[in-house]
Amino acid sequence: GESVGLHLPTLSVQEGDNSIINCAYSNSASDYFIWYKQESGKGPQFIIDIRSNMDKRQGQRVTVLLNKTVKHLSLQIAATQPGDSAVYFCAEKLWQDKIIFGKGTRLHILP
Amino acid sequence: DTAVSQTPKYLVTQMGNDKSIKCEQNLGHDTMYWYKQDSKKFLKIMFSYNNKELIINETVPNRFSPKSPDKAHLNLHINSLELGDSAVYFCASSSTVNTEAFFGQGTRLTVV
């Protein structure tokens, strides 16, 4: 079936530490995955993406890991800052450009 | 310039009314979407259009009718509004190749 799920609904991280947000997907045919950040009162904003022919992709302070064997995706944020506080979604682009979202993880940054 | 813009940002209306939300994208994308986000932040796809043609209709009540006059616009009309329609509605667009979708700022609809 189509589903993109997250293991933890809320994650609290000390400022300066690394954050890891996990996501499981169920469609083994999916070949494109996206991480979005949503701040309060705003629309989802693209962070990073990865295609199924890759295992890892790095951006500025963010890394996405893809494990196709267990259908698992993770977002790592290095040196977490107060501005990283938001809800993070993984998303999966399926056939007909259909993009489905996981439930979201709220990231709290502790001072 | 705003890539994906939707209006209005806030909409408060009474049950039974009919309302529309407008969306425009200036990215030259072929595909546009409407998503509904509930109070638990869950984002659910409602519709997608590609070059003015309806591609995805995710078991949305018939009271919801999208309209795409051209590939840069996708409007959402809602008839006979119900309390359960209260949510934030997001418009988005993407190109047809494997790229991300760009989202508007959302329209917070409150039905009273």
Tab-separated table of C-alpha atoms in Angstrom:
chain	number	residue	atom	x	y	z
A	1	GLY	CA	0.000	0.000	0.000
A	2	GLU	CA	0.972	3.617	-0.052
A	3	SER	CA	2.165	4.930	3.245
A	4	VAL	CA	5.037	6.926	4.543
A	5	GLY	CA	5.350	6.799	8.292
A	6	LEU	CA	7.564	8.217	10.999
A	7	HIS	CA	8.848	6.485	14.108
A	8	LEU	CA	8.716	9.460	16.503
A	9	PRO	CA	6.095	12.205	16.531
A	10	THR	CA	8.179	14.555	18.728
A	11	LEU	CA	11.928	14.892	19.121
A	12	SER	CA	13.688	17.134	21.643
A	13	VAL	CA	17.338	17.903	21.008
A	14	GLN	CA	19.877	20.049	22.824
A	15	GLU	CA	21.078	23.020	20.819
A	16	GLY	CA	24.360	22.146	19.155
A	17	ASP	CA	23.677	18.416	19.115
A	18	ASN	CA	22.852	16.411	16.005
A	19	SER	CA	19.244	15.462	15.227
A	20	ILE	CA	18.103	12.327	13.490
A	21	ILE	CA	14.574	12.018	12.165
A	22	ASN	CA	13.453	8.666	10.826
A	23	CYS	CA	10.895	7.617	8.264
A	24	ALA	CA	9.616	4.296	6.937
A	25	TYR	CA	7.990	3.862	3.558
A	26	SER	CA	6.048	0.934	2.196
A	27	ASN	CA	6.146	1.261	-1.589
A	28	SER	CA	9.232	-0.556	-2.798
A	29	ALA	CA	8.753	0.897	-6.287
A	30	SER	CA	9.246	4.474	-5.059
A	31	ASP	CA	12.291	6.081	-6.584
A	32	TYR	CA	12.266	9.615	-5.266
A	33	PHE	CA	12.092	10.887	-1.691
A	34	ILE	CA	11.926	14.366	-0.254
A	35	TRP	CA	12.332	15.917	3.177
A	36	TYR	CA	10.329	19.022	3.997
A	37	LYS	CA	10.471	21.465	6.891
A	38	GLN	CA	7.322	23.269	7.991
A	39	GLU	CA	7.547	26.234	10.326
A	40	SER	CA	4.524	27.540	12.146
A	41	GLY	CA	2.116	29.365	9.852
A	42	LYS	CA	4.037	28.480	6.696
A	43	GLY	CA	3.899	25.953	3.920
A	44	PRO	CA	6.267	22.974	3.728
A	45	GLN	CA	9.704	23.973	2.503
A	46	PHE	CA	12.060	21.699	0.613
A	47	ILE	CA	15.186	20.635	2.515
A	48	ILE	CA	16.791	17.840	0.565
A	49	ASP	CA	15.887	14.979	-1.731
A	50	ILE	CA	17.314	11.650	-2.724
A	51	ARG	CA	16.763	9.250	-5.565
A	52	SER	CA	16.586	5.518	-5.134
A	53	ASN	CA	19.880	4.946	-6.927
A	54	MET	CA	21.655	6.707	-4.041
A	55	ASP	CA	22.231	5.726	-0.413
A	56	LYS	CA	23.280	9.082	0.928
A	57	ARG	CA	23.075	12.705	-0.003
A	58	GLN	CA	24.476	15.694	1.820
A	59	GLY	CA	23.440	19.306	1.911
A	60	GLN	CA	24.311	22.188	4.135
A	61	ARG	CA	24.173	20.721	7.674
A	62	VAL	CA	21.723	18.056	6.490
A	63	THR	CA	22.239	14.507	5.324
A	64	VAL	CA	19.629	12.095	4.031
A	65	LEU	CA	20.217	8.359	4.205
A	66	LEU	CA	18.216	5.829	2.253
A	67	ASN	CA	18.108	2.138	3.064
A	68	LYS	CA	16.088	0.429	0.363
A	69	THR	CA	16.487	-2.992	1.913
A	70	VAL	CA	14.401	-2.068	4.937
A	71	LYS	CA	12.581	0.818	3.242
A	72	HIS	CA	13.881	3.380	5.672
A	73	LEU	CA	14.804	7.025	5.268
A	74	SER	CA	16.472	9.343	7.751
A	75	LEU	CA	17.296	13.025	7.981
A	76	GLN	CA	20.308	14.074	9.981
A	77	ILE	CA	20.726	17.691	11.013
A	78	ALA	CA	24.174	18.633	12.278
A	79	ALA	CA	24.731	21.139	15.074
A	80	THR	CA	21.029	21.801	15.596
A	81	GLN	CA	20.110	25.464	15.944
A	82	PRO	CA	17.009	27.198	17.341
A	83	GLY	CA	15.923	27.972	13.782
A	84	ASP	CA	15.650	24.250	13.117
A	85	SER	CA	12.555	24.056	15.314
A	86	ALA	CA	9.767	22.929	13.004
A	87	VAL	CA	7.766	19.940	11.871
A	88	TYR	CA	9.684	17.705	9.482
A	89	PHE	CA	8.011	15.527	6.888
A	90	CYS	CA	9.338	12.838	4.665
A	91	ALA	CA	7.542	12.486	1.369
A	92	GLU	CA	7.510	9.986	-1.428
A	93	LYS	CA	6.872	10.762	-5.080
A	94	LEU	CA	4.926	7.992	-6.747
A	95	TRP	CA	3.400	7.434	-10.153
A	96	GLN	CA	1.549	10.313	-11.780
A	97	ASP	CA	3.754	12.668	-9.744
A	98	LYS	CA	1.712	11.855	-6.671
A	99	ILE	CA	3.533	13.063	-3.557
A	100	ILE	CA	2.440	11.512	-0.274
A	101	PHE	CA	3.591	12.670	3.119
A	102	GLY	CA	4.394	10.946	6.362
A	103	LYS	CA	2.823	12.046	9.629
A	104	GLY	CA	5.540	14.529	10.566
A	105	THR	CA	7.981	14.858	13.449
A	106	ARG	CA	8.057	17.979	15.585
A	107	LEU	CA	11.623	18.954	16.434
A	108	HIS	CA	12.116	20.913	19.681
A	109	ILE	CA	15.445	22.566	20.331
A	110	LEU	CA	16.400	22.791	23.984
A	111	PRO	CA	18.592	25.722	25.062
B	1	ASP	CA	8.373	37.135	-6.568
B	2	THR	CA	6.353	34.462	-4.799
B	3	ALA	CA	6.656	31.122	-6.586
B	4	VAL	CA	3.329	29.646	-5.468
B	5	SER	CA	0.763	32.093	-4.164
B	6	GLN	CA	-2.675	31.338	-2.858
B	7	THR	CA	-5.464	33.597	-1.686
B	8	PRO	CA	-6.948	34.231	0.724
B	9	LYS	CA	-4.597	33.414	3.601
B	10	TYR	CA	-7.485	33.219	6.070
B	11	LEU	CA	-11.101	32.390	5.400
B	12	VAL	CA	-13.834	32.268	8.019
B	13	THR	CA	-17.293	31.313	6.855
B	14	GLN	CA	-20.533	29.781	8.003
B	15	MET	CA	-21.694	26.257	7.412
B	16	GLY	CA	-23.525	25.818	4.148
B	17	ASN	CA	-21.699	28.593	2.327
B	18	ASP	CA	-19.737	28.198	-0.892
B	19	LYS	CA	-16.179	29.480	-1.064
B	20	SER	CA	-13.187	29.462	-3.402
B	21	ILE	CA	-9.443	29.460	-2.864
B	22	LYS	CA	-7.188	30.594	-5.671
B	23	CYS	CA	-3.680	29.434	-6.508
B	24	GLU	CA	-1.118	30.608	-9.015
B	25	GLN	CA	2.429	29.466	-9.733
B	26	ASN	CA	5.038	31.311	-11.779
B	27	LEU	CA	7.545	28.462	-11.947
B	28	GLY	CA	6.441	27.108	-15.290
B	29	HIS	CA	5.530	23.775	-13.707
B	30	ASP	CA	3.165	21.363	-15.393
B	31	THR	CA	1.690	19.790	-12.272
B	32	MET	CA	-0.290	21.471	-9.522
B	33	TYR	CA	-1.774	20.034	-6.350
B	34	TRP	CA	-4.156	20.714	-3.514
B	35	TYR	CA	-3.380	19.326	-0.073
B	36	LYS	CA	-5.392	19.438	3.135
B	37	GLN	CA	-3.606	19.670	6.479
B	38	ASP	CA	-5.618	18.768	9.540
B	39	SER	CA	-5.169	19.847	13.142
B	40	LYS	CA	-2.675	17.026	13.690
B	41	LYS	CA	-0.505	18.388	10.880
B	42	PHE	CA	-1.225	15.437	8.612
B	43	LEU	CA	-0.872	16.476	4.958
B	44	LYS	CA	-3.219	14.636	2.629
B	45	ILE	CA	-3.268	15.002	-1.112
B	46	MET	CA	-6.662	15.939	-2.547
B	47	PHE	CA	-6.122	16.615	-6.235
B	48	SER	CA	-3.457	17.029	-8.835
B	49	TYR	CA	-3.619	18.498	-12.297
B	50	ASN	CA	-1.170	18.210	-15.145
B	51	ASN	CA	-1.473	20.766	-17.932
B	52	LYS	CA	-5.076	21.527	-16.920
B	53	GLU	CA	-6.037	17.860	-16.835
B	54	LEU	CA	-7.206	16.173	-13.628
B	55	ILE	CA	-4.786	13.383	-12.759
B	56	ILE	CA	-5.420	12.535	-9.112
B	57	ASN	CA	-8.687	12.734	-7.191
B	58	GLU	CA	-8.233	11.198	-3.769
B	59	THR	CA	-11.763	10.268	-2.719
B	60	VAL	CA	-12.613	13.851	-1.963
B	61	PRO	CA	-16.330	14.691	-1.531
B	62	ASN	CA	-18.046	16.056	-4.603
B	63	ARG	CA	-18.523	19.339	-2.774
B	64	PHE	CA	-14.866	20.019	-3.617
B	65	SER	CA	-14.302	20.969	-7.219
B	66	PRO	CA	-10.891	21.990	-8.535
B	67	LYS	CA	-10.654	24.086	-11.655
B	68	SER	CA	-7.571	24.749	-13.750
B	69	PRO	CA	-8.108	27.507	-16.339
B	70	ASP	CA	-4.477	27.183	-17.431
B	71	LYS	CA	-1.428	25.310	-16.213
B	72	ALA	CA	-0.355	28.196	-13.971
B	73	HIS	CA	-3.597	28.272	-11.995
B	74	LEU	CA	-5.476	25.751	-9.915
B	75	ASN	CA	-8.452	26.984	-7.940
B	76	LEU	CA	-10.465	25.082	-5.380
B	77	HIS	CA	-14.178	25.644	-4.996
B	78	ILE	CA	-16.027	24.191	-2.041
B	79	ASN	CA	-19.820	23.955	-1.896
B	80	SER	CA	-21.997	23.598	1.179
B	81	LEU	CA	-19.172	23.969	3.648
B	82	GLU	CA	-19.185	21.723	6.704
B	83	LEU	CA	-17.481	22.024	10.074
B	84	GLY	CA	-15.148	19.176	9.154
B	85	ASP	CA	-13.805	21.164	6.227
B	86	SER	CA	-11.957	23.415	8.668
B	87	ALA	CA	-8.268	22.912	7.940
B	88	VAL	CA	-5.310	24.513	6.226
B	89	TYR	CA	-5.335	24.005	2.467
B	90	PHE	CA	-2.066	24.093	0.570
B	91	CYS	CA	-1.506	24.530	-3.106
B	92	ALA	CA	1.719	23.179	-4.601
B	93	SER	CA	3.374	22.693	-7.956
B	94	SER	CA	6.127	20.546	-9.413
B	95	SER	CA	7.621	19.667	-12.737
B	96	THR	CA	6.832	16.261	-14.162
B	97	VAL	CA	10.311	14.883	-13.705
B	98	ASN	CA	11.570	13.739	-10.331
B	99	THR	CA	11.705	17.030	-8.511
B	100	GLU	CA	10.233	18.407	-5.333
B	101	ALA	CA	6.952	20.243	-5.039
B	102	PHE	CA	6.881	23.901	-4.064
B	103	PHE	CA	4.152	24.905	-1.645
B	104	GLY	CA	2.152	28.041	-1.125
B	105	GLN	CA	1.703	29.631	2.299
B	106	GLY	CA	-1.602	27.952	2.912
B	107	THR	CA	-5.200	29.056	3.403
B	108	ARG	CA	-6.606	28.547	6.877
B	109	LEU	CA	-10.288	27.776	6.429
B	110	THR	CA	-12.519	27.967	9.489
B	111	VAL	CA	-16.130	26.909	9.176
B	112	VAL	CA	-18.391	28.113	12.005
